[in-house]
Tab-separated table of C-alpha atoms in Angstrom:
chain	number	residue	atom	x	y	z
M	162	MET	CA	-1.718	-19.474	-14.350
M	163	THR	CA	1.274	-20.714	-12.376
M	164	VAL	CA	2.420	-19.232	-9.092
M	165	VAL	CA	5.997	-20.363	-8.893
M	166	THR	CA	8.585	-20.625	-6.201
M	167	ALA	CA	11.041	-22.521	-8.385
M	168	GLU	CA	12.440	-21.939	-11.844
M	169	PRO	CA	9.579	-21.994	-14.410
M	170	THR	CA	9.578	-22.799	-18.095
M	171	VAL	CA	8.579	-19.649	-19.970
M	172	SER	CA	7.871	-19.091	-23.641
M	173	THR	CA	9.107	-16.032	-25.467
M	174	GLY	CA	6.652	-13.110	-25.162
M	175	PRO	CA	5.396	-10.844	-27.917
M	176	THR	CA	7.353	-7.882	-29.118
M	177	GLY	CA	6.112	-4.371	-28.379
M	178	PRO	CA	7.048	-0.695	-28.221
M	179	PRO	CA	10.495	0.278	-26.972
M	180	VAL	CA	11.105	0.912	-23.302
M	181	SER	CA	10.085	4.394	-22.212
M	182	THR	CA	12.459	6.672	-20.369
M	183	GLU	CA	12.724	5.231	-16.880
M	184	PRO	CA	11.408	7.391	-14.021
M	185	THR	CA	14.023	8.744	-11.691
M	186	VAL	CA	13.704	9.468	-7.986
M	187	SER	CA	13.748	13.043	-6.768
M	188	ALA	CA	15.932	14.134	-3.896
M	189	GLU	CA	12.944	15.425	-1.949
M	190	ALA	CA	11.727	12.999	0.682
M	191	ARG	CA	8.858	13.317	3.143
M	192	ALA	CA	7.202	10.856	5.473
M	193	ALA	CA	3.808	9.855	4.116
M	194	ARG	CA	2.271	10.071	7.573
M	195	GLU	CA	3.369	13.703	7.874
M	196	VAL	CA	1.895	14.524	4.464
M	197	TYR	CA	-1.309	12.822	5.580
M	198	ARG	CA	-1.373	14.861	8.803
M	199	ASP	CA	-1.013	18.148	6.943
M	200	VAL	CA	-3.771	17.286	4.470
M	201	LEU	CA	-6.039	16.155	7.297
M	202	VAL	CA	-5.640	19.469	9.129
M	203	GLU	CA	-6.752	21.212	5.949
M	204	LEU	CA	-9.725	18.877	5.468
M	205	LEU	CA	-10.959	19.428	9.013
M	206	GLY	CA	-10.684	23.166	8.495
M	207	ARG	CA	-12.838	23.037	5.354
M	208	ASP	CA	-15.562	20.558	6.299
M	209	GLU	CA	-17.152	20.253	9.729
M	210	ARG	CA	-18.151	16.663	9.030
M	211	HIS	CA	-14.512	15.555	9.274
M	212	VAL	CA	-13.310	14.286	12.656
M	213	CYS	CA	-9.860	13.058	13.698
M	214	LEU	CA	-9.759	10.168	16.179
M	215	ASP	CA	-6.302	9.430	17.538
M	216	SER	CA	-4.911	6.547	19.591
M	217	ASP	CA	-2.150	8.512	21.281
M	218	THR	CA	0.125	8.075	18.267
M	219	GLY	CA	2.021	11.320	18.822
M	220	LEU	CA	1.592	12.202	15.149
M	221	PHE	CA	-0.448	15.276	15.997
M	222	SER	CA	1.664	16.610	18.869
M	223	GLY	CA	1.840	20.384	18.554
M	224	THR	CA	-0.587	20.482	15.617
M	225	ASP	CA	-2.533	23.716	15.290
M	226	TRP	CA	-6.069	22.628	14.445
M	227	GLY	CA	-7.473	26.159	14.582
M	228	ASP	CA	-11.256	26.220	14.820
M	229	ALA	CA	-11.321	22.451	14.202
M	230	ALA	CA	-9.598	21.683	17.519
M	231	PRO	CA	-12.799	20.321	19.162
M	232	ARG	CA	-12.953	17.710	16.376
M	233	TYR	CA	-9.594	16.215	17.292
M	234	LEU	CA	-10.162	13.490	19.886
M	235	ASN	CA	-7.383	11.431	21.462
M	236	LEU	CA	-9.052	8.267	22.739
M	237	GLY	CA	-5.856	6.659	23.970
M	238	ILE	CA	-4.427	3.237	23.241
M	239	ALA	CA	-7.772	1.461	22.920
M	240	GLU	CA	-8.043	0.507	19.266
M	241	GLN	CA	-11.295	-1.480	19.379
M	242	ASN	CA	-13.001	1.394	21.151
M	243	LEU	CA	-11.483	3.743	18.577
M	244	MET	CA	-13.156	1.853	15.717
M	245	GLY	CA	-16.482	1.635	17.556
M	246	VAL	CA	-16.544	5.371	18.218
M	247	ALA	CA	-15.629	6.025	14.575
M	248	ALA	CA	-18.516	3.829	13.410
M	249	GLY	CA	-20.953	5.662	15.659
M	250	LEU	CA	-19.790	9.042	14.418
M	251	ALA	CA	-20.000	7.893	10.810
M	252	ARG	CA	-23.538	6.626	11.359
M	253	SER	CA	-24.359	10.084	12.702
M	254	GLY	CA	-23.193	11.842	9.552
M	255	ARG	CA	-19.556	12.502	10.392
M	256	ILE	CA	-16.537	11.401	8.338
M	257	PRO	CA	-13.987	10.077	10.856
M	258	PHE	CA	-10.271	9.658	10.190
M	259	VAL	CA	-8.937	7.022	12.588
M	260	ASN	CA	-5.224	6.983	13.399
M	261	THR	CA	-3.284	4.025	14.765
M	262	MET	CA	-0.441	1.697	13.838
M	263	ALA	CA	-1.097	-0.773	11.049
M	264	THR	CA	-0.581	-3.922	13.077
M	265	PHE	CA	-3.097	-2.769	15.702
M	266	ALA	CA	-5.684	-1.702	13.129
M	267	ALA	CA	-5.530	-5.034	11.318
M	268	THR	CA	-5.314	-7.413	14.270
M	269	ARG	CA	-6.192	-5.962	17.661
M	270	ALA	CA	-9.153	-3.975	16.331
M	271	LEU	CA	-10.173	-6.345	13.544
M	272	GLU	CA	-13.517	-7.435	14.951
M	273	ALA	CA	-14.656	-3.829	15.316
M	274	VAL	CA	-13.385	-2.954	11.843
M	275	LYS	CA	-15.197	-5.938	10.361
M	276	LEU	CA	-18.537	-5.690	12.175
M	277	ASP	CA	-18.897	-2.022	13.088
M	278	ILE	CA	-17.346	-0.408	10.011
M	279	ALA	CA	-17.121	-2.756	6.998
M	280	TRP	CA	-20.385	-4.628	7.614
M	281	ASN	CA	-22.252	-1.310	7.805
M	282	ASP	CA	-20.311	0.164	4.845
M	283	LEU	CA	-19.541	3.325	6.817
M	284	PRO	CA	-17.277	6.170	5.620
M	285	VAL	CA	-14.486	5.621	8.139
M	286	ARG	CA	-10.938	6.287	6.943
M	287	ILE	CA	-8.407	4.144	8.819
M	288	ALA	CA	-4.987	5.772	8.556
M	289	ALA	CA	-2.592	2.994	9.533
M	290	THR	CA	0.968	4.190	10.061
M	291	HIS	CA	4.133	2.112	10.573
M	292	GLY	CA	3.066	-0.304	7.844
M	293	GLY	CA	5.184	-3.283	6.862
M	294	LEU	CA	8.598	-3.326	8.512
M	295	SER	CA	8.818	0.433	9.039
M	296	ALA	CA	8.503	0.027	12.816
M	297	GLY	CA	11.447	-2.377	12.846
M	298	HIS	CA	13.105	-0.453	15.662
M	299	LEU	CA	10.250	-1.616	17.919
M	300	GLY	CA	10.657	-5.306	17.140
M	301	SER	CA	8.453	-7.929	15.507
M	302	THR	CA	5.418	-7.108	17.690
M	303	HIS	CA	5.045	-3.923	15.654
M	304	HIS	CA	5.640	-5.392	12.189
M	305	ALA	CA	2.526	-5.204	9.993
M	306	LEU	CA	2.901	-7.967	7.419
M	307	GLU	CA	-0.673	-9.212	7.378
M	308	ASP	CA	-2.730	-6.026	7.114
M	309	LEU	CA	-3.216	-5.817	3.341
M	310	GLY	CA	-4.418	-9.414	3.168
M	311	ILE	CA	-6.829	-8.894	6.044
M	312	MET	CA	-8.244	-5.601	4.865
M	313	ARG	CA	-8.655	-6.556	1.215
M	314	MET	CA	-10.750	-9.561	2.271
M	315	LEU	CA	-13.325	-7.360	4.003
M	316	PRO	CA	-16.302	-6.494	1.799
M	317	ASN	CA	-16.804	-2.761	1.093
M	318	MET	CA	-13.215	-1.880	2.087
M	319	THR	CA	-10.970	0.201	-0.180
M	320	VAL	CA	-7.254	-0.472	0.429
M	321	LEU	CA	-4.695	2.191	-0.520
M	322	VAL	CA	-0.885	2.129	-0.275
M	323	PRO	CA	0.701	5.356	-1.564
M	324	ALA	CA	4.284	5.114	-2.798
M	325	ASP	CA	5.394	8.649	-1.927
M	326	GLY	CA	4.341	11.971	-0.415
M	327	PRO	CA	2.575	13.431	-3.472
M	328	ALA	CA	0.610	10.208	-3.960
M	329	THR	CA	-0.346	10.285	-0.294
M	330	GLU	CA	-1.836	13.746	-0.666
M	331	THR	CA	-3.729	12.750	-3.801
M	332	LEU	CA	-5.101	9.539	-2.307
M	333	VAL	CA	-6.095	11.129	1.018
M	334	ARG	CA	-8.078	13.814	-0.792
M	335	ALA	CA	-9.717	11.238	-3.055
M	336	ALA	CA	-10.446	8.883	-0.148
M	337	ALA	CA	-12.214	11.685	1.712
M	338	GLU	CA	-14.867	11.657	-1.022
M	339	LEU	CA	-15.527	7.900	-1.096
M	340	PRO	CA	-18.843	6.669	0.326
M	341	GLY	CA	-17.517	3.596	2.182
M	342	PRO	CA	-14.623	2.571	4.461
M	343	VAL	CA	-10.985	3.069	3.496
M	344	TYR	CA	-7.775	1.511	4.788
M	345	LEU	CA	-4.773	3.745	4.098
M	346	ARG	CA	-1.412	2.102	4.770
M	347	LEU	CA	1.407	4.539	5.546
M	348	GLY	CA	5.025	4.047	6.565
M	349	ARG	CA	6.949	5.736	9.346
M	350	GLY	CA	10.034	7.461	7.948
M	351	ALA	CA	10.641	9.696	4.969
M	352	THR	CA	10.936	8.085	1.547
M	353	PRO	CA	11.950	9.650	-1.794
M	354	SER	CA	9.309	10.932	-4.172
M	355	LEU	CA	8.964	9.612	-7.680
M	356	ALA	CA	10.022	12.320	-10.081
M	357	PRO	CA	7.344	14.396	-11.836
M	358	GLY	CA	6.149	13.056	-15.152
M	359	ALA	CA	4.614	9.768	-14.029
M	360	GLU	CA	0.976	9.061	-14.758
M	361	PRO	CA	-1.448	10.626	-12.255
M	362	VAL	CA	-2.523	8.534	-9.283
M	363	ARG	CA	-6.180	7.499	-9.400
M	364	ILE	CA	-7.935	5.130	-7.031
M	365	GLY	CA	-8.446	1.735	-8.675
M	366	VAL	CA	-6.089	2.424	-11.595
M	367	ALA	CA	-2.518	1.098	-11.577
M	368	GLN	CA	0.100	3.786	-12.207
M	369	ARG	CA	2.303	2.786	-15.130
M	370	LEU	CA	5.883	3.828	-14.374
M	371	ARG	CA	7.559	2.017	-17.245
M	372	ARG	CA	6.563	0.101	-20.346
M	373	GLY	CA	8.183	-3.194	-21.223
M	374	THR	CA	7.635	-6.382	-23.197
M	375	ASP	CA	9.616	-9.116	-21.420
M	376	VAL	CA	8.281	-9.119	-17.860
M	377	THR	CA	6.062	-6.970	-15.648
M	378	LEU	CA	7.023	-5.846	-12.160
M	379	ILE	CA	3.975	-4.977	-10.038
M	380	ALA	CA	4.772	-3.313	-6.718
M	381	THR	CA	2.963	-1.602	-3.861
M	382	GLY	CA	4.334	0.691	-1.169
M	383	PRO	CA	7.262	3.154	-1.138
M	384	HIS	CA	10.289	0.856	-0.926
M	385	PRO	CA	8.910	-1.944	-3.133
M	386	VAL	CA	7.956	0.555	-5.862
M	387	LEU	CA	11.363	2.229	-5.739
M	388	THR	CA	13.008	-1.190	-5.823
M	389	ALA	CA	10.968	-2.151	-8.891
M	390	VAL	CA	11.804	1.092	-10.720
M	391	GLU	CA	15.517	0.887	-9.958
M	392	THR	CA	15.698	-2.817	-10.820
M	393	ALA	CA	13.915	-2.262	-14.139
M	394	GLY	CA	16.606	0.240	-15.064
M	395	GLU	CA	19.347	-2.245	-14.218
M	396	LEU	CA	17.572	-4.987	-16.174
M	397	ALA	CA	17.309	-2.696	-19.207
M	398	ARG	CA	21.058	-2.257	-19.215
M	399	ALA	CA	21.286	-6.053	-19.314
M	400	GLY	CA	18.920	-6.230	-22.271
M	401	ILE	CA	15.777	-7.205	-20.350
M	402	ASP	CA	12.682	-5.097	-21.041
M	403	ALA	CA	10.646	-4.806	-17.819
M	404	ALA	CA	7.378	-2.940	-17.363
M	405	VAL	CA	6.652	-1.433	-13.925
M	406	LEU	CA	3.230	-0.890	-12.370
M	407	ASN	CA	2.655	0.928	-9.078
M	408	MET	CA	-0.378	-0.859	-7.622
M	409	HIS	CA	-1.209	1.816	-5.047
M	410	THR	CA	-4.773	0.515	-4.855
M	411	VAL	CA	-4.787	-3.066	-3.618
M	412	LYS	CA	-8.592	-3.050	-3.543
M	413	PRO	CA	-10.344	-2.463	-5.888
M	414	LEU	CA	-7.548	-4.033	-7.917
M	415	ASP	CA	-6.879	-2.881	-11.466
M	416	ARG	CA	-7.714	-6.162	-13.162
M	417	GLU	CA	-7.318	-4.739	-16.662
M	418	ALA	CA	-3.695	-3.801	-15.997
M	419	ILE	CA	-2.990	-7.298	-14.667
M	420	VAL	CA	-4.688	-8.953	-17.632
M	421	GLU	CA	-2.543	-6.863	-19.973
M	422	ALA	CA	0.599	-7.850	-18.077
M	423	ALA	CA	-0.354	-11.525	-18.111
M	424	THR	CA	-1.095	-11.618	-21.830
M	425	ARG	CA	1.561	-9.288	-23.218
M	426	THR	CA	4.647	-10.189	-21.187
M	427	CYS	CA	6.266	-13.502	-20.268
M	428	GLY	CA	5.532	-13.304	-16.564
M	429	ILE	CA	4.801	-11.154	-13.539
M	430	VAL	CA	6.945	-10.453	-10.487
M	431	THR	CA	5.160	-8.791	-7.578
M	432	VAL	CA	7.062	-6.788	-4.952
M	433	GLU	CA	5.577	-5.952	-1.571
M	434	GLU	CA	6.350	-5.375	2.080
M	435	HIS	CA	4.013	-8.078	3.335
M	436	TRP	CA	3.930	-11.801	3.938
M	437	ALA	CA	3.770	-13.698	0.665
M	438	ALA	CA	0.364	-15.119	1.586
M	439	GLY	CA	-2.639	-12.882	1.173
M	440	GLY	CA	-1.064	-9.665	-0.049
M	441	LEU	CA	-0.534	-8.075	-3.448
M	442	GLY	CA	1.078	-11.198	-4.934
M	443	SER	CA	-1.881	-13.343	-3.936
M	444	ALA	CA	-4.333	-10.788	-5.311
M	445	VAL	CA	-2.505	-10.667	-8.645
M	446	ALA	CA	-2.303	-14.472	-8.803
M	447	GLU	CA	-6.058	-14.688	-8.224
M	448	VAL	CA	-6.718	-12.456	-11.226
M	449	VAL	CA	-4.332	-14.464	-13.429
M	450	ALA	CA	-5.952	-17.720	-12.289
M	451	ASP	CA	-9.406	-16.375	-13.148
M	452	LEU	CA	-8.078	-15.371	-16.545
M	453	GLY	CA	-6.887	-18.918	-17.198
M	454	VAL	CA	-3.674	-18.033	-18.996
M	455	ALA	CA	-0.310	-19.730	-18.545
M	456	CYS	CA	1.405	-16.753	-16.966
M	457	PRO	CA	3.889	-17.474	-14.159
M	458	VAL	CA	3.642	-15.202	-11.115
M	459	ARG	CA	6.577	-14.890	-8.733
M	460	ARG	CA	6.272	-13.050	-5.433
M	461	VAL	CA	8.969	-10.974	-3.763
M	462	ALA	CA	7.657	-10.766	-0.214
M	463	VAL	CA	8.487	-11.819	3.335
M	464	ALA	CA	8.625	-15.609	3.620
M	465	ASP	CA	6.307	-17.647	5.839
M	466	ARG	CA	8.071	-16.741	9.059
M	467	PHE	CA	8.118	-13.930	11.588
M	468	ALA	CA	10.652	-11.279	10.662
M	469	ALA	CA	12.537	-11.617	13.904
M	470	GLY	CA	14.931	-9.014	15.158
M	471	THR	CA	15.106	-5.307	15.692
M	472	GLY	CA	16.660	-2.906	13.240
M	473	GLY	CA	16.240	-0.121	10.757
M	474	HIS	CA	13.687	-0.277	7.993
M	475	ARG	CA	16.106	-0.795	5.088
M	476	HIS	CA	18.092	-3.357	7.066
M	477	LEU	CA	15.004	-5.471	7.688
M	478	LEU	CA	13.860	-5.169	4.083
M	479	ALA	CA	17.200	-6.459	2.830
M	480	ARG	CA	17.333	-9.166	5.495
M	481	ASN	CA	13.938	-10.430	4.353
M	482	GLY	CA	14.683	-10.408	0.643
M	483	ILE	CA	12.777	-7.274	-0.393
M	484	SER	CA	15.583	-6.147	-2.656
M	485	GLY	CA	16.606	-5.552	-6.230
M	486	ALA	CA	18.769	-8.660	-6.148
M	487	THR	CA	15.764	-10.831	-5.330
M	488	VAL	CA	13.665	-9.211	-8.062
M	489	THR	CA	16.468	-9.730	-10.585
M	490	GLU	CA	16.837	-13.378	-9.602
M	491	HIS	CA	13.128	-14.022	-10.116
M	492	VAL	CA	13.117	-12.210	-13.464
M	493	ARG	CA	16.073	-14.203	-14.745
M	494	ARG	CA	14.457	-17.462	-13.707
M	495	LEU	CA	11.244	-16.457	-15.473
M	496	LEU	CA	13.112	-15.728	-18.670
M	497	ALA	CA	15.523	-18.673	-18.485
């Protein structure tokens, strides 16, 4: 396995079935955090074990909880305390949903997440909004570019990153039934939904959005997945056959899908809204290294620097190279 940052030498890959019809993007767009909120209200109404712990996020302002209102608790901006209370409630038989921003869940509250929740393997669901660069309007203090790496390293933790509203609903409902802790990374603003017809979303199983034989694009998160899908279509028009996998579950990782990509295509390009170290690209490279095959892995991610500046989400993505142009460049270098 070779993780490359420069132009690799790649052999020609095996031939395979023709490219499937590429998924399109529907016009409907909803914010994943709003979809999550609506599903959570329903869950609390159906099961008295569910509890919502908020950190004054404002996400639930004006929400009608009905009879479940006593089980919504706003504990204020005190994230470590939030995790400790959630652990206590979980130990007492409750199923807490904890709400805060991603950067605070993964850094400010990390010790409590590690020792109180993960160490005890408790069914706490950490709903982390404003993931990646989606809080760019608040500056680099609110960027969350380390959270996936941190959370996937914690034993017992399931790490989920839905790519659109429908996937968010599916994964929230599935996560509610898991026995251990869950980290659910959500963005801030609305993002387009993948059109109907894609494979169903299942925890631990990569969603195949496109088949291909030349290279495999593996992405996680709304904008990276959309970038991978759109870029694959452009590459097809240039005669390059790219497969696309939506890796909505970063842990447990779908190793079988990665093994197939590493052995049946000429290389892998990962796309994520995260620092290059520790995130999806690193996780994929670890699997390829364990496999022991000569498959180059290139990572489209934020470089080893703070993403300085304030701006809109798409502006910061483009400024930091999370774009179709970057994916195309890496693919062409792989196939050179």
